Coordinates of C-alpha atoms in Angstrom, one line a residue:
Chain A
M120 CA 72.0 -67.9 -30.2
H121 CA 75.4 -67.1 -28.7
C122 CA 76.5 -64.6 -26.2
T123 CA 77.6 -61.4 -27.7
G124 CA 78.7 -58.2 -26.0
E125 CA 82.2 -58.9 -24.6
P126 CA 82.0 -58.1 -20.9
A127 CA 78.8 -59.9 -20.3
S128 CA 79.9 -63.0 -22.3
T129 CA 83.2 -63.2 -20.5
R130 CA 81.4 -63.0 -17.2
S131 CA 78.8 -65.6 -18.2
W132 CA 81.5 -67.9 -19.5
L133 CA 83.3 -67.6 -16.1
S134 CA 80.1 -68.1 -14.2
A135 CA 79.1 -71.1 -16.3
A136 CA 82.6 -72.5 -15.7
L137 CA 82.3 -71.8 -12.0
A138 CA 78.8 -73.2 -11.8
A139 CA 80.0 -76.3 -13.6
A140 CA 83.0 -76.6 -11.4
T141 CA 80.8 -76.7 -8.4
I142 CA 79.0 -79.7 -9.8
V143 CA 82.3 -81.6 -9.7
A144 CA 82.8 -80.4 -6.2
A145 CA 79.3 -81.4 -5.2
A146 CA 79.6 -84.7 -6.9
C147 CA 82.8 -85.5 -5.1
G148 CA 81.9 -84.0 -1.8
G149 CA 78.3 -84.9 -1.6
G150 CA 78.7 -87.2 1.4
A151 CA 79.9 -86.5 4.9
G152 CA 82.7 -89.0 4.7
P153 CA 86.4 -88.2 4.4
G154 CA 87.0 -85.6 1.7
A155 CA 83.5 -84.1 2.1
S156 CA 83.5 -80.4 2.0
V157 CA 82.9 -79.3 5.6
A158 CA 83.0 -75.9 7.1
T159 CA 82.7 -75.3 10.8
T160 CA 81.9 -72.0 12.5
A161 CA 81.5 -71.2 16.2
P162 CA 79.8 -67.9 16.5
A163 CA 80.9 -65.8 19.5
G164 CA 78.5 -65.8 22.4
A165 CA 76.9 -69.1 21.4
A166 CA 77.7 -70.7 24.6
S167 CA 76.0 -68.0 26.6
A168 CA 72.5 -69.1 25.4
A169 CA 71.4 -71.8 27.8
P170 CA 69.1 -74.5 26.8
T171 CA 65.6 -73.8 28.2
E172 CA 63.8 -77.1 28.1
T173 CA 64.7 -80.8 28.4
A174 CA 65.5 -82.2 25.0
T175 CA 64.8 -85.6 23.7
G176 CA 65.6 -87.6 20.6
L177 CA 67.7 -86.0 17.9
L178 CA 67.7 -82.6 19.7
A179 CA 69.2 -84.2 22.8
Q180 CA 71.8 -86.0 20.7
V181 CA 72.7 -82.8 18.9
K182 CA 73.0 -80.9 22.2
S183 CA 75.3 -83.5 23.8
R184 CA 77.4 -83.6 20.7
G185 CA 77.5 -79.8 20.7
V186 CA 77.4 -79.6 16.9
L187 CA 74.4 -79.1 14.6
R188 CA 75.2 -80.7 11.3
V189 CA 73.5 -78.7 8.5
A190 CA 73.4 -79.8 4.9
N191 CA 73.2 -77.1 2.2
P192 CA 74.1 -76.8 -1.4
Q193 CA 76.8 -74.0 -1.1
T194 CA 76.2 -73.3 -4.8
S195 CA 73.0 -71.4 -4.4
P196 CA 73.6 -67.6 -4.0
P197 CA 72.3 -65.7 -2.2
Y198 CA 71.1 -68.5 0.1
S199 CA 74.2 -70.5 0.6
F200 CA 77.4 -70.2 -1.4
R201 CA 81.2 -69.7 -1.0
D202 CA 82.5 -66.2 -1.0
E203 CA 85.9 -65.0 -2.2
K204 CA 87.5 -66.2 1.0
N205 CA 85.9 -69.7 0.4
E206 CA 83.7 -69.2 3.5
V207 CA 80.1 -70.5 3.3
V208 CA 77.8 -67.4 3.5
G209 CA 74.3 -66.4 2.6
F210 CA 70.8 -66.0 3.9
D211 CA 70.4 -69.6 4.9
V212 CA 73.8 -69.6 6.6
D213 CA 73.0 -66.5 8.7
L214 CA 69.7 -68.2 9.6
A215 CA 71.6 -71.4 10.7
N216 CA 74.1 -69.4 12.8
D217 CA 71.2 -67.6 14.6
L218 CA 69.3 -70.8 15.0
I219 CA 72.0 -72.7 16.9
K220 CA 72.3 -69.7 19.4
R221 CA 68.6 -70.0 20.0
L222 CA 68.8 -73.8 20.4
G223 CA 71.7 -73.5 22.8
I224 CA 74.1 -75.6 20.5
P225 CA 77.7 -74.3 20.6
R226 CA 78.8 -75.2 17.1
L227 CA 77.6 -75.6 13.5
E228 CA 79.0 -77.8 10.8
F229 CA 78.0 -77.2 7.2
I230 CA 78.1 -80.2 4.9
Q231 CA 77.8 -79.7 1.2
G232 CA 75.0 -81.8 -0.4
T233 CA 72.8 -81.7 -3.4
F234 CA 69.1 -81.9 -3.8
A235 CA 69.5 -85.6 -4.6
T236 CA 71.5 -86.3 -1.4
F237 CA 69.7 -84.1 1.2
I238 CA 66.9 -86.6 2.0
P239 CA 68.9 -89.8 2.0
G240 CA 71.4 -88.0 4.2
L241 CA 68.8 -87.1 6.7
Q242 CA 67.4 -90.6 6.7
S243 CA 70.9 -92.1 7.2
D244 CA 72.0 -89.6 9.9
K245 CA 74.7 -88.0 7.8
W246 CA 73.4 -84.6 8.9
D247 CA 70.7 -83.4 11.3
V248 CA 68.9 -80.8 9.3
V249 CA 68.7 -79.5 5.7
I250 CA 68.6 -75.7 5.4
A251 CA 68.3 -75.2 1.7
G252 CA 65.0 -73.5 1.2
Q253 CA 63.3 -76.8 0.3
A254 CA 59.7 -76.2 -0.7
I255 CA 57.0 -77.8 1.4
T256 CA 54.7 -80.1 -0.5
E257 CA 52.2 -82.7 0.7
E258 CA 54.0 -85.5 -1.0
R259 CA 57.4 -84.6 0.5
K260 CA 55.8 -84.4 4.0
L261 CA 55.4 -88.2 3.8
Q262 CA 59.2 -88.6 3.9
V263 CA 60.4 -85.8 6.2
D264 CA 59.1 -83.2 8.6
F265 CA 59.3 -79.5 7.8
S266 CA 59.7 -76.6 10.1
L267 CA 57.6 -73.5 9.9
P268 CA 58.4 -71.8 6.6
Y269 CA 61.3 -69.3 7.1
R270 CA 61.1 -67.8 3.7
V271 CA 58.7 -67.6 0.8
S272 CA 59.6 -67.2 -2.9
T273 CA 57.6 -66.1 -5.8
T274 CA 57.9 -68.4 -8.7
T275 CA 58.4 -66.6 -12.0
I276 CA 59.1 -67.5 -15.6
F277 CA 62.3 -66.2 -17.0
V278 CA 62.7 -65.8 -20.8
P279 CA 65.5 -64.7 -23.1
Q280 CA 65.8 -60.9 -23.2
G281 CA 63.5 -59.3 -25.7
N282 CA 61.0 -62.2 -25.6
T283 CA 57.5 -61.0 -25.2
S284 CA 55.5 -64.0 -26.3
I285 CA 55.8 -66.0 -23.1
K286 CA 53.7 -64.5 -20.3
S287 CA 52.2 -67.4 -18.4
L288 CA 52.4 -71.1 -18.0
D289 CA 50.0 -71.5 -20.9
D290 CA 52.5 -70.0 -23.2
L291 CA 55.0 -72.7 -22.3
K292 CA 53.1 -75.5 -24.0
G293 CA 55.4 -77.5 -26.2
K294 CA 58.4 -75.4 -25.1
R295 CA 61.7 -76.4 -23.4
I296 CA 61.6 -75.4 -19.8
A297 CA 64.8 -75.2 -17.7
V298 CA 64.6 -75.9 -13.9
P299 CA 67.2 -76.8 -11.3
A300 CA 67.1 -80.6 -10.6
G301 CA 65.4 -81.3 -7.3
A302 CA 63.4 -78.1 -7.3
S303 CA 59.7 -78.4 -6.7
D304 CA 59.2 -76.3 -9.9
V305 CA 60.1 -79.5 -11.8
K306 CA 56.6 -80.8 -11.0
T307 CA 55.1 -77.5 -12.2
A308 CA 57.0 -77.7 -15.4
E309 CA 56.1 -81.3 -16.0
A310 CA 52.4 -80.4 -15.7
V311 CA 52.7 -78.1 -18.8
P312 CA 51.3 -80.0 -21.8
N313 CA 54.0 -81.2 -24.3
A314 CA 56.7 -79.3 -22.6
E315 CA 60.2 -80.6 -22.6
V316 CA 61.5 -80.3 -19.0
K317 CA 65.3 -79.9 -18.8
T318 CA 66.9 -80.2 -15.3
Y319 CA 70.2 -78.7 -14.3
E320 CA 72.6 -79.1 -11.4
N321 CA 71.9 -75.6 -10.3
A322 CA 70.0 -72.4 -11.2
T323 CA 72.9 -70.6 -12.7
L324 CA 73.4 -73.4 -15.3
A325 CA 69.7 -73.5 -16.1
L326 CA 69.5 -69.7 -16.6
T327 CA 72.7 -69.8 -18.7
D328 CA 71.0 -72.3 -21.1
V329 CA 68.0 -70.0 -21.5
G330 CA 70.4 -67.2 -22.3
L331 CA 72.1 -69.4 -24.8
G332 CA 68.7 -70.3 -26.4
R333 CA 69.0 -74.0 -25.6
A334 CA 65.9 -73.7 -23.4
D335 CA 62.9 -71.4 -23.9
A336 CA 62.2 -70.5 -20.4
Y337 CA 63.4 -70.9 -16.8
L338 CA 61.0 -71.6 -14.0
G339 CA 62.0 -70.7 -10.5
S340 CA 62.3 -68.1 -7.7
R341 CA 62.0 -64.6 -9.1
F342 CA 64.5 -63.4 -6.6
V343 CA 67.1 -65.9 -7.4
G344 CA 66.6 -65.5 -11.1
L345 CA 67.1 -61.7 -10.9
Y346 CA 70.1 -62.0 -8.6
L347 CA 71.9 -64.6 -10.8
A348 CA 71.1 -62.9 -14.1
Q349 CA 72.4 -59.6 -12.8
K350 CA 75.5 -61.1 -11.1
N351 CA 76.5 -63.2 -14.1
G352 CA 75.4 -61.1 -17.0
I353 CA 72.9 -63.7 -18.2
K354 CA 70.6 -62.2 -20.8
V355 CA 67.2 -63.2 -19.4
Q356 CA 64.3 -61.3 -18.1
P357 CA 61.3 -62.2 -15.9
A358 CA 57.9 -62.6 -17.5
P359 CA 55.4 -60.0 -16.1
T360 CA 53.2 -62.2 -14.0
A361 CA 54.2 -64.5 -11.1
I362 CA 52.9 -68.0 -11.3
G363 CA 52.9 -69.1 -7.6
L364 CA 54.3 -68.8 -4.2
E365 CA 56.6 -71.4 -2.6
E366 CA 57.0 -71.9 1.2
N367 CA 60.6 -72.8 2.0
A368 CA 61.4 -74.6 5.2
I369 CA 64.1 -76.6 7.2
S370 CA 63.7 -80.3 6.9
F371 CA 64.6 -83.1 9.3
K372 CA 63.9 -86.7 10.0
K373 CA 60.3 -87.6 10.7
G374 CA 59.0 -87.8 14.2
E375 CA 61.6 -85.6 15.9
T376 CA 59.0 -83.6 17.8
S377 CA 61.2 -81.9 20.3
L378 CA 63.6 -80.7 17.5
Q379 CA 60.6 -79.5 15.5
T380 CA 59.2 -77.6 18.5
A381 CA 62.5 -76.0 19.2
I382 CA 63.2 -75.0 15.6
D383 CA 59.7 -73.6 15.1
K384 CA 60.0 -71.6 18.3
A385 CA 63.3 -70.2 17.2
I386 CA 62.0 -69.2 13.8
R387 CA 59.0 -67.4 15.4
A388 CA 61.4 -65.6 17.6
M389 CA 63.6 -64.6 14.7
A390 CA 60.6 -63.1 13.0
A391 CA 59.4 -61.4 16.1
D392 CA 62.7 -59.7 17.2
G393 CA 63.7 -58.5 13.8
T394 CA 66.5 -61.0 13.0
L395 CA 64.7 -62.4 10.0
T396 CA 64.2 -58.8 8.7
T397 CA 67.9 -57.9 9.3
I398 CA 69.2 -60.9 7.4
S399 CA 66.7 -60.6 4.5
K400 CA 67.7 -56.9 4.1
R401 CA 71.4 -58.0 4.1
W402 CA 71.0 -60.6 1.4
F403 CA 68.0 -59.6 -0.6
G404 CA 68.2 -55.8 -0.5
Q405 CA 66.7 -53.0 1.7
S406 CA 63.2 -53.4 0.4
E407 CA 62.9 -57.0 1.4
D408 CA 61.4 -58.0 4.7
M409 CA 61.0 -61.8 5.0
A410 CA 59.5 -61.5 8.5
S411 CA 56.4 -59.8 7.2
E412 CA 56.2 -62.1 4.2
V413 CA 56.2 -65.3 6.2
K414 CA 53.7 -63.8 8.8
K415 CA 51.2 -63.6 6.0
L416 CA 51.2 -67.4 5.5
K417 CA 48.4 -69.4 6.9
V418 CA 50.6 -71.8 8.9
W419 CA 52.0 -68.8 10.7
Q420 CA 48.7 -67.7 12.0
Chain B
M14 CA 58.6 -99.5 -3.3
W15 CA 56.2 -101.2 -5.8
D16 CA 53.9 -98.2 -5.9
L17 CA 56.8 -95.9 -6.6
F18 CA 58.0 -98.3 -9.4
V19 CA 54.6 -98.3 -11.0
R20 CA 54.4 -94.5 -10.8
A21 CA 57.9 -94.1 -12.2
L22 CA 57.5 -96.8 -14.9
P23 CA 56.7 -94.5 -17.9
L24 CA 59.7 -92.3 -17.2
L25 CA 61.9 -95.2 -16.3
A26 CA 61.1 -96.8 -19.7
E27 CA 62.2 -93.6 -21.5
G28 CA 65.3 -93.5 -19.3
I29 CA 66.3 -97.1 -20.1
V30 CA 65.9 -96.4 -23.9
V31 CA 68.1 -93.2 -23.6
T32 CA 70.7 -95.0 -21.4
I33 CA 71.0 -97.9 -23.9
F34 CA 71.0 -95.6 -26.8
L35 CA 73.8 -93.4 -25.3
G36 CA 75.8 -96.5 -24.3
T37 CA 75.6 -98.4 -27.7
T38 CA 76.1 -95.3 -29.9
S39 CA 79.0 -94.0 -27.9
F40 CA 80.6 -97.5 -27.8
A41 CA 80.4 -97.9 -31.5
L42 CA 81.7 -94.4 -32.3
G43 CA 84.3 -94.6 -29.5
S44 CA 85.6 -98.0 -30.7
A45 CA 86.0 -96.7 -34.3
I46 CA 87.9 -93.7 -33.0
G47 CA 89.9 -95.9 -30.6
L48 CA 90.9 -98.2 -33.4
L49 CA 92.2 -95.2 -35.5
V50 CA 94.1 -93.9 -32.5
A51 CA 95.6 -97.3 -31.9
L52 CA 96.7 -97.6 -35.5
A53 CA 98.1 -94.1 -35.4
R54 CA 100.0 -95.0 -32.3
L55 CA 101.5 -98.1 -33.9
S56 CA 102.1 -96.5 -37.3
G57 CA 105.6 -95.6 -36.7
I58 CA 104.9 -92.2 -38.3
A59 CA 106.1 -89.6 -35.8
P60 CA 103.3 -87.0 -36.1
L61 CA 100.6 -89.7 -36.0
T62 CA 102.2 -91.4 -32.9
A63 CA 102.5 -88.0 -31.2
F64 CA 98.8 -87.2 -31.9
A65 CA 97.8 -90.6 -30.5
V66 CA 99.8 -90.2 -27.4
A67 CA 98.5 -86.7 -26.8
Y68 CA 94.9 -87.9 -27.4
L69 CA 95.3 -90.7 -24.9
S70 CA 96.9 -88.4 -22.4
I71 CA 94.1 -85.8 -22.5
F72 CA 91.1 -88.1 -22.7
R73 CA 92.2 -90.8 -20.4
G74 CA 93.8 -88.2 -18.0
T75 CA 90.6 -86.1 -17.4
P76 CA 87.3 -87.2 -15.8
M77 CA 84.5 -87.9 -18.2
L78 CA 82.2 -85.8 -16.0
V79 CA 84.4 -82.8 -16.7
Q80 CA 84.6 -83.6 -20.4
I81 CA 80.8 -83.7 -20.7
L82 CA 80.5 -80.4 -18.8
L83 CA 83.1 -78.7 -21.0
I84 CA 81.5 -79.9 -24.2
Y85 CA 78.0 -78.8 -23.2
F86 CA 78.6 -75.7 -21.2
G87 CA 82.1 -74.7 -22.4
L88 CA 81.8 -75.0 -26.2
P89 CA 79.0 -72.4 -26.6
Q90 CA 81.5 -69.8 -25.4
L91 CA 83.5 -70.6 -28.6
G92 CA 80.3 -70.3 -30.7
I93 CA 79.5 -74.1 -30.8
S94 CA 76.2 -74.8 -29.1
L95 CA 75.3 -78.5 -29.1
D96 CA 72.1 -80.2 -27.8
P97 CA 72.4 -82.4 -24.7
I98 CA 72.3 -85.8 -26.4
P99 CA 74.9 -85.0 -29.1
S100 CA 77.1 -83.4 -26.4
A101 CA 76.9 -86.5 -24.2
I102 CA 77.5 -88.9 -27.1
I103 CA 80.6 -86.9 -28.2
A104 CA 82.0 -86.7 -24.7
L105 CA 81.4 -90.4 -24.0
S106 CA 82.7 -91.5 -27.4
L107 CA 85.9 -89.5 -27.1
G108 CA 86.4 -90.7 -23.5
V109 CA 85.8 -94.3 -24.3
A110 CA 87.9 -94.1 -27.4
S111 CA 91.0 -93.5 -25.3
Y112 CA 90.5 -96.7 -23.4
Q113 CA 89.5 -98.6 -26.5
S114 CA 92.7 -97.5 -28.3
E115 CA 94.7 -99.1 -25.5
N116 CA 92.6 -102.2 -25.7
F117 CA 93.2 -102.5 -29.4
R118 CA 96.9 -101.7 -29.1
S119 CA 97.5 -104.4 -26.5
G120 CA 95.6 -106.8 -28.7
I121 CA 97.6 -106.0 -31.7
L122 CA 100.9 -106.2 -29.8
G123 CA 99.7 -109.5 -28.3
V124 CA 99.8 -111.2 -31.7
E125 CA 103.0 -113.1 -32.1
K126 CA 105.6 -111.4 -34.2
G127 CA 106.0 -114.4 -36.4
Q128 CA 102.4 -114.1 -37.7
R129 CA 103.2 -110.8 -39.3
E130 CA 106.5 -112.0 -40.8
A131 CA 104.8 -115.1 -42.2
A132 CA 102.1 -112.9 -43.8
F133 CA 104.8 -110.8 -45.4
S134 CA 106.7 -113.9 -46.6
I135 CA 103.7 -115.1 -48.6
G136 CA 103.5 -111.8 -50.3
M137 CA 100.8 -109.9 -48.3
T138 CA 100.9 -106.1 -48.2
S139 CA 101.0 -104.7 -44.7
W140 CA 97.2 -103.7 -45.0
Q141 CA 96.4 -107.3 -46.0
A142 CA 98.5 -108.7 -43.1
L143 CA 96.7 -106.4 -40.7
R144 CA 93.2 -107.1 -41.8
R145 CA 93.5 -110.8 -42.5
I146 CA 96.1 -112.1 -40.0
I147 CA 96.8 -109.6 -37.2
F148 CA 93.4 -108.1 -36.6
P149 CA 91.3 -111.3 -36.2
Q150 CA 93.8 -112.5 -33.6
A151 CA 94.1 -109.2 -31.9
L152 CA 90.3 -109.0 -31.5
R153 CA 90.3 -112.4 -29.8
I154 CA 93.0 -111.3 -27.4
A155 CA 91.2 -108.0 -26.7
T156 CA 87.7 -109.3 -26.3
P157 CA 87.6 -109.5 -22.5
T158 CA 88.9 -106.0 -22.0
I159 CA 86.7 -104.6 -24.7
G160 CA 83.7 -106.2 -23.1
N161 CA 84.6 -104.7 -19.7
R162 CA 84.8 -101.3 -21.2
F163 CA 81.4 -101.6 -22.8
I164 CA 79.9 -102.5 -19.4
A165 CA 81.7 -99.7 -17.8
L166 CA 80.5 -97.2 -20.4
M167 CA 76.9 -98.3 -20.0
K168 CA 77.2 -97.1 -16.4
D169 CA 79.2 -94.0 -17.3
T170 CA 76.1 -92.8 -19.3
S171 CA 74.7 -91.7 -16.0
L172 CA 77.1 -88.7 -16.3
A173 CA 75.0 -87.4 -19.1
S174 CA 72.4 -86.4 -16.5
V175 CA 74.4 -83.3 -15.6
V176 CA 73.8 -81.9 -19.1
T177 CA 70.0 -82.3 -18.9
V178 CA 69.8 -85.7 -20.7
V179 CA 66.9 -87.5 -19.1
E180 CA 68.5 -91.0 -18.7
L181 CA 68.0 -93.4 -15.9
T182 CA 69.9 -91.5 -13.2
R183 CA 68.1 -88.3 -14.0
V184 CA 64.7 -90.1 -13.9
A185 CA 65.5 -91.3 -10.4
E186 CA 66.5 -87.8 -9.3
R187 CA 63.4 -86.3 -10.9
I188 CA 61.0 -88.7 -9.2
G189 CA 63.0 -88.4 -6.0
S190 CA 62.7 -84.7 -5.9
A191 CA 58.9 -84.8 -6.3
T192 CA 58.4 -87.6 -3.7
F193 CA 61.6 -87.2 -1.6
R194 CA 61.9 -91.0 -1.9
Y195 CA 65.4 -90.8 -3.4
L196 CA 66.8 -93.9 -1.8
E197 CA 64.1 -96.1 -3.2
M198 CA 64.5 -94.6 -6.6
F199 CA 68.3 -95.2 -6.4
V200 CA 67.6 -98.9 -5.5
I201 CA 65.3 -99.2 -8.5
I202 CA 67.7 -97.8 -11.0
A203 CA 70.6 -99.8 -9.4
A204 CA 68.6 -102.9 -10.2
I205 CA 68.0 -101.7 -13.7
Y206 CA 71.7 -100.9 -14.4
W207 CA 72.6 -104.3 -12.9
G208 CA 70.1 -106.0 -15.3
I209 CA 71.6 -104.2 -18.3
S210 CA 75.1 -105.1 -17.2
T211 CA 74.2 -108.7 -16.6
V212 CA 72.8 -109.0 -20.1
L213 CA 76.0 -107.5 -21.5
S214 CA 78.2 -109.9 -19.3
I215 CA 76.3 -112.9 -20.7
G216 CA 76.8 -111.6 -24.2
Q217 CA 80.5 -111.1 -23.4
E218 CA 80.9 -114.7 -22.0
T219 CA 79.2 -116.1 -25.1
L220 CA 81.4 -114.1 -27.4
E221 CA 84.5 -115.2 -25.5
R222 CA 83.5 -118.9 -25.7
R223 CA 83.1 -118.5 -29.4
M224 CA 86.3 -116.7 -29.8
A225 CA 88.1 -119.5 -27.9
R226 CA 87.3 -122.0 -30.6
A227 CA 90.0 -122.8 -33.1
F228 CA 89.9 -121.0 -36.4

């Protein structure tokens, strides 16, 4: 199956090319060494927020350094991506900017990473935190610590437009399932009997392949899928029923209790004072309120 | 790390098979294409030479990662939609062919001029001279560089991971993403790549020793 319909196919060609180009960028700029893609922002008024408690460990280091080093993919709209002016923007970026104010850290440095480099980078001190919507799982908790979830995403199956035969995970038996590499959905897909799991560098490429018919279904966040499909003219649609809920959090090195306490406190405050609501409306649309979504989670009680 | 290795073993085994398959198939195809390109370059026929020069310029002058991405994600826009493994094999073959053509060319040019003249003087046609006199000697000269390229290609197969081929590198990332034990997985596959390369180096040394014997 090929793309037909000129405007859409032109757009999807461009978007596929762009998505592919970012792989090259990510592959070349994955580390924090020279040549790594680094963007620094210093929000106004950051210095006015004074630290409130004595920090130890990594938090103390970050404070004395004056910079929080944040790894994110920068290829994952609307969470973190580069806009027309090549600035790193998105939901996760706004959250990071707000977070440093609350932690009393003057500056922020974004380092582009991939899901394959995020964890090794934390463990080898290339960056301090990963703000990339990583899903919390028990197995992952053995390697890193997670903050309180700052967003939740509904996992949904996306199928080529017009397909009505795939409605649930059961219908994916023996099918080709597309998932972004590093996503926790890979595990869900692998659990489907006889399914062929295909992993991609990012969600755009995975969805594009479903649109092209080289994969039968995409598994991932409903929100991201809808956003990317609409933005890039990819001919896919969500299956009617959601298959699960994913809790996304900030990750950092194990055992950094003062950092963890400070970040959790900041996230609670963002939910309480409406910041989380404001940024979710900005990036996800007027009907979306992440604050009320996360508050429903058990860990938030 | 042992528990992780045991857990990963079934997938790793598949990954090894795919990696070796990609490497050997692309090497065979790429060498055949490379030989043709080298002969075209040396043919003295202007359009053939021009084609060979252009080929070399494009495929040696662009990263294999980009070539793989263009073949898998770019060609469907022109109506050609290929599966991941064929895409990877085509890209790796075309890429390695550019290097192989230079290896063959240097080998052929390395054969003393007098050999060719002598072949002609005893009445051989130029094809006979190439096949019986020039080529066997050229291959001896080129063996070390050809062997190096094979080893390099075996590791370049990791690039196929970006077009959803589940080879060794992708296996490591996949298990890494489930467990977040990426570093250990990378150490495991580094050891496997090293093992494959070592076997190939031993093969190359044996071949070179054989080739060093007199005819």
